[in-house]
Coordinates of C-alpha atoms in Angstrom, one line a residue:
M22 CA 118.2 81.4 87.5
E23 CA 120.5 78.4 88.1
K24 CA 120.1 76.0 91.0
L25 CA 123.1 73.9 92.1
T26 CA 123.1 71.3 94.8
Y27 CA 126.1 69.7 96.5
S28 CA 126.2 67.1 99.2
F29 CA 129.2 66.0 101.4
P30 CA 129.5 63.7 104.4
A31 CA 130.0 65.5 107.7
S32 CA 130.2 64.8 111.4
K33 CA 130.0 67.9 113.5
T34 CA 126.6 69.4 114.4
V35 CA 125.8 73.1 114.4
E36 CA 124.0 74.5 117.4
Q37 CA 121.5 77.0 115.9
P38 CA 120.3 78.4 112.6
A39 CA 122.1 81.3 111.0
H40 CA 121.4 84.0 108.5
V41 CA 124.1 86.2 107.1
G42 CA 124.3 88.6 104.2
V43 CA 121.7 90.3 102.0
V44 CA 120.9 89.5 98.5
G45 CA 121.9 92.6 96.6
S46 CA 124.2 93.9 94.0
G47 CA 127.3 91.8 94.0
D48 CA 126.5 90.0 97.3
L49 CA 124.7 87.0 98.6
E50 CA 122.6 85.6 101.5
I51 CA 123.4 82.4 103.4
L52 CA 121.1 80.5 105.6
V53 CA 122.3 77.6 107.7
E54 CA 119.9 75.1 109.3
P55 CA 121.1 72.4 111.7
T56 CA 120.3 68.8 110.7
D57 CA 120.5 65.4 112.3
E58 CA 121.8 63.9 109.1
K59 CA 125.6 63.2 108.8
K60 CA 126.0 65.3 105.8
T61 CA 126.2 68.9 104.5
V62 CA 123.8 69.8 101.8
V63 CA 124.4 73.1 100.0
E64 CA 121.8 74.5 97.7
I65 CA 122.8 77.5 95.6
R66 CA 120.4 79.8 93.6
T67 CA 122.3 82.2 91.4
G68 CA 121.4 84.4 88.5
I69 CA 124.9 84.1 87.1
T70 CA 125.2 80.9 84.9
G71 CA 128.2 78.9 83.9
F72 CA 130.2 79.0 87.1
Q73 CA 129.4 75.4 88.4
D74 CA 133.1 74.5 88.6
T75 CA 133.9 77.6 90.6
W76 CA 131.1 77.0 93.0
E77 CA 132.0 73.4 93.5
K78 CA 135.6 74.3 94.4
V79 CA 134.5 77.0 96.8
I80 CA 132.0 74.7 98.5
E81 CA 134.5 71.7 98.6
R82 CA 137.1 73.9 100.3
F83 CA 134.5 75.2 102.8
V84 CA 133.3 71.7 103.7
S85 CA 136.9 70.3 104.0
Q86 CA 137.7 73.2 106.5
N87 CA 134.3 73.0 108.4
D88 CA 133.1 69.5 108.9
I89 CA 129.5 70.5 109.8
S90 CA 126.2 68.7 109.4
A91 CA 123.8 71.3 108.1
R92 CA 121.6 72.3 105.3
I93 CA 123.0 75.5 103.7
R94 CA 121.1 77.7 101.3
I95 CA 122.9 80.3 99.3
N96 CA 121.0 83.0 97.3
D97 CA 123.6 84.7 95.1
F98 CA 123.5 88.0 93.2
G99 CA 126.9 87.8 91.6
A100 CA 129.2 87.5 94.6
T101 CA 132.9 86.8 94.0
P102 CA 134.4 83.5 95.4
G103 CA 136.1 85.6 98.1
V104 CA 132.9 87.1 99.3
V105 CA 131.3 83.6 99.3
S106 CA 134.1 82.3 101.5
I107 CA 133.8 85.2 104.0
R108 CA 130.0 84.8 104.2
L109 CA 130.3 81.0 104.7
A110 CA 132.8 81.6 107.5
Q111 CA 130.4 84.2 109.1
A112 CA 127.6 81.7 108.9
V113 CA 129.5 79.0 110.7
E114 CA 130.5 81.5 113.4
V115 CA 126.8 82.5 113.9
S116 CA 125.6 78.9 113.9
T117 CA 128.1 78.0 116.7
N118 CA 128.3 81.3 118.6
G119 CA 125.1 83.1 118.0
A120 CA 124.2 86.6 116.7
N121 CA 123.2 87.0 113.2
H122 CA 125.3 89.3 110.8
N123 CA 123.5 91.1 107.9

């Protein structure tokens, strides 16, 4: 199990917590928690090692497109970068508009 943590400055707050996805074969779970801090902190737990650069690029792209102050936890079970991006977009939608997606 590998744990990666990334932190970026941010300015927009999210309205509510979000939970999207399910940890399972080839998928992942994302939890978003609002925070009063002016930063986004992303914690990733993955059983697939050696993809730190890929994770960093996916997270940097997400943060540059979604300037949200939040604590984001990702529990990964081998999801592709495309799936990660889709789940992150769903999590932002849930945290700003409501209704969890599993």
